[in-house]
Coordinates of C-alpha atoms in Angstrom, one line a residue:
X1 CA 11.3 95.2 257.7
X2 CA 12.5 93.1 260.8
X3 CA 12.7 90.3 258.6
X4 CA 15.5 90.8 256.5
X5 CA 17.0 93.8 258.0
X6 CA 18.9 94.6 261.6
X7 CA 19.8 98.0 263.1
X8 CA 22.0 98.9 266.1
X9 CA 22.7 102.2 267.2
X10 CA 24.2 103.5 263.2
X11 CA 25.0 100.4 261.8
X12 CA 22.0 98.6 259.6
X13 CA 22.7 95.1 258.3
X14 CA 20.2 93.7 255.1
X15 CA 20.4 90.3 254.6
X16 CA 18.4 88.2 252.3
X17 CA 17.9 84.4 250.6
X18 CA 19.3 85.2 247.5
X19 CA 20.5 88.2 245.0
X20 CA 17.4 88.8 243.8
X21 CA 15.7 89.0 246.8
X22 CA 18.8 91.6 248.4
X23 CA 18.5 93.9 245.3
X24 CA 14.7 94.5 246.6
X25 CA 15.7 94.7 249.9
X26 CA 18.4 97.1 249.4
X27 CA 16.4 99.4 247.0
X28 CA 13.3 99.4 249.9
X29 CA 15.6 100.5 252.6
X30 CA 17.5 102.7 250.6
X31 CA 14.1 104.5 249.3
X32 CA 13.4 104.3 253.0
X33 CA 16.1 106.0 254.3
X34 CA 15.8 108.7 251.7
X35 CA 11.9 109.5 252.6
X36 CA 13.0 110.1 256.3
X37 CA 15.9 112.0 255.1
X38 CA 18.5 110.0 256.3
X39 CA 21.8 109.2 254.8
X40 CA 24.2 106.2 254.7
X41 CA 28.0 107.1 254.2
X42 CA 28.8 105.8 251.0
X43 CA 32.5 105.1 252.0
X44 CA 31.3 103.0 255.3
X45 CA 28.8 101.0 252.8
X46 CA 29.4 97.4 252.2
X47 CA 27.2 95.6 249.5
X48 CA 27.0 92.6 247.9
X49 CA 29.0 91.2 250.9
X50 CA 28.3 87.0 251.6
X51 CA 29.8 87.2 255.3
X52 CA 29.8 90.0 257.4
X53 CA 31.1 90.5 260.8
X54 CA 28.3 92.5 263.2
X55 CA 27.9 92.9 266.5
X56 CA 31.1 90.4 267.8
X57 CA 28.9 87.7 264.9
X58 CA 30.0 86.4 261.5
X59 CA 27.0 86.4 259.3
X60 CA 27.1 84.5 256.1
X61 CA 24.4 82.3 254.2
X62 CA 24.6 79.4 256.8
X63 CA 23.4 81.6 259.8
X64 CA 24.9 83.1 262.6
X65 CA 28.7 82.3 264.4
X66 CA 30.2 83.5 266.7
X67 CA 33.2 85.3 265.6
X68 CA 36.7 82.7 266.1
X69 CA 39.0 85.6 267.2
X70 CA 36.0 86.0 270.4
X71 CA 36.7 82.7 270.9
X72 CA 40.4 82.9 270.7
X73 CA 40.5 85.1 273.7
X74 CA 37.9 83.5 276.0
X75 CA 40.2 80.2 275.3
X76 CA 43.4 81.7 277.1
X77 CA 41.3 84.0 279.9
X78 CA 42.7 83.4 283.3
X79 CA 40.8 81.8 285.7
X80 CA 38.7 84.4 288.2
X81 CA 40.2 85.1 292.0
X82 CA 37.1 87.1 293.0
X83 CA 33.4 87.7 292.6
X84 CA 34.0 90.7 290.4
X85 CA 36.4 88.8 288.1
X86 CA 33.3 86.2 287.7
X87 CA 30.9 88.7 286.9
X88 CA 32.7 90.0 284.1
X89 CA 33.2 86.5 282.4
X90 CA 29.8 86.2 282.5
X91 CA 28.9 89.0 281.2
X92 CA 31.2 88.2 278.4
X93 CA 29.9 84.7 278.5
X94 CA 26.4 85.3 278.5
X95 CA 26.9 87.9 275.1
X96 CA 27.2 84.6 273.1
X97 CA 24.7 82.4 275.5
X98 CA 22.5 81.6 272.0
X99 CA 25.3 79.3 270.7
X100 CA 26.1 77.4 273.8
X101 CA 23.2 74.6 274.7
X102 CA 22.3 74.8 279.0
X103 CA 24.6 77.8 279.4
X104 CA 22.6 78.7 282.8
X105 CA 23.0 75.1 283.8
X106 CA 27.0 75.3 282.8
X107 CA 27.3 78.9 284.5
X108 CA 26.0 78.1 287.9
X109 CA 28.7 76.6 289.6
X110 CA 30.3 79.9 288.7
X111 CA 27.1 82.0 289.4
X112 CA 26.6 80.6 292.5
X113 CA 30.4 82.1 293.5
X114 CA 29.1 85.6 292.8
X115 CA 25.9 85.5 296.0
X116 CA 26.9 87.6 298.8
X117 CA 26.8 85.3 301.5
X118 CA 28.5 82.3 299.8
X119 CA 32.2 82.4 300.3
X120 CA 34.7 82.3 297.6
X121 CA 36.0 79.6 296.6
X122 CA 36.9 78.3 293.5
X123 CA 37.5 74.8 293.1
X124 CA 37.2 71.7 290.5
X125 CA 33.7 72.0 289.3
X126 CA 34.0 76.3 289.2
X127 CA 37.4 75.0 287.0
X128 CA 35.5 72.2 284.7
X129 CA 32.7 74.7 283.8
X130 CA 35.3 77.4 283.1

């Protein structure tokens, strides 16, 4: 099943190579679900969909993307002032690490802002990586 299908809390995405292929995939999960007696709301179904927005991802037949409105707002994010303010960018940051080559590598001018005993202060290279 973990090749064509993903689940996250209540939300399950099937994806396939083709329509042929989906139509089985849908009709195993579906029997699936009804052998463990579990049900899909009907009104929150999507099928037959070729992109798909899951998880903060666009999902369509060329892979996976990060969605453009995510990076619409990390574009126009003001610059940290403290630790805290770093950590939270990063976290952000790190949600979408798989599409960005060397993140760590990019990050640690940044990362190295967050120790304890290193003192704050953000300058040109925190600013270039940013």
């Amino acid at each position: 099943l973990d090749k064509f299908v993903i689940v996250f809390i209540d939300d399950i995405l099937i994806y396939s190579k083709n329509e042929q292929e989906h139509g089985e995939h849908l009709k195993l999960i579906l029997e699936l679900l009804k052998k463990k007696k579990l049900y899909a709301k009907f009104s929150k179904c999507e099928f037959w969909i070729h992109r798909v927005q899951f998880l903060g991802h666009v999902i369509d037949s060329q892979g996976i993307h990060v969605d453009h409105a995510k990076i619409e707002s990390v574009k126009y994010w003001a610059s940290p002032k403290t630790p805290t303010e770093i950590r939270q960018f990063l976290g952000l940051a790190s949600y979408h690490r798989m599409f960005i080559d060397g993140f760590s590598k990019i990050a640690k001018p940044m990362t190295k802002l967050t120790q304890k005993k290193v003192m704050f202060v953000w300058g040109d290279k925190q600013e270039a990586v940013f």
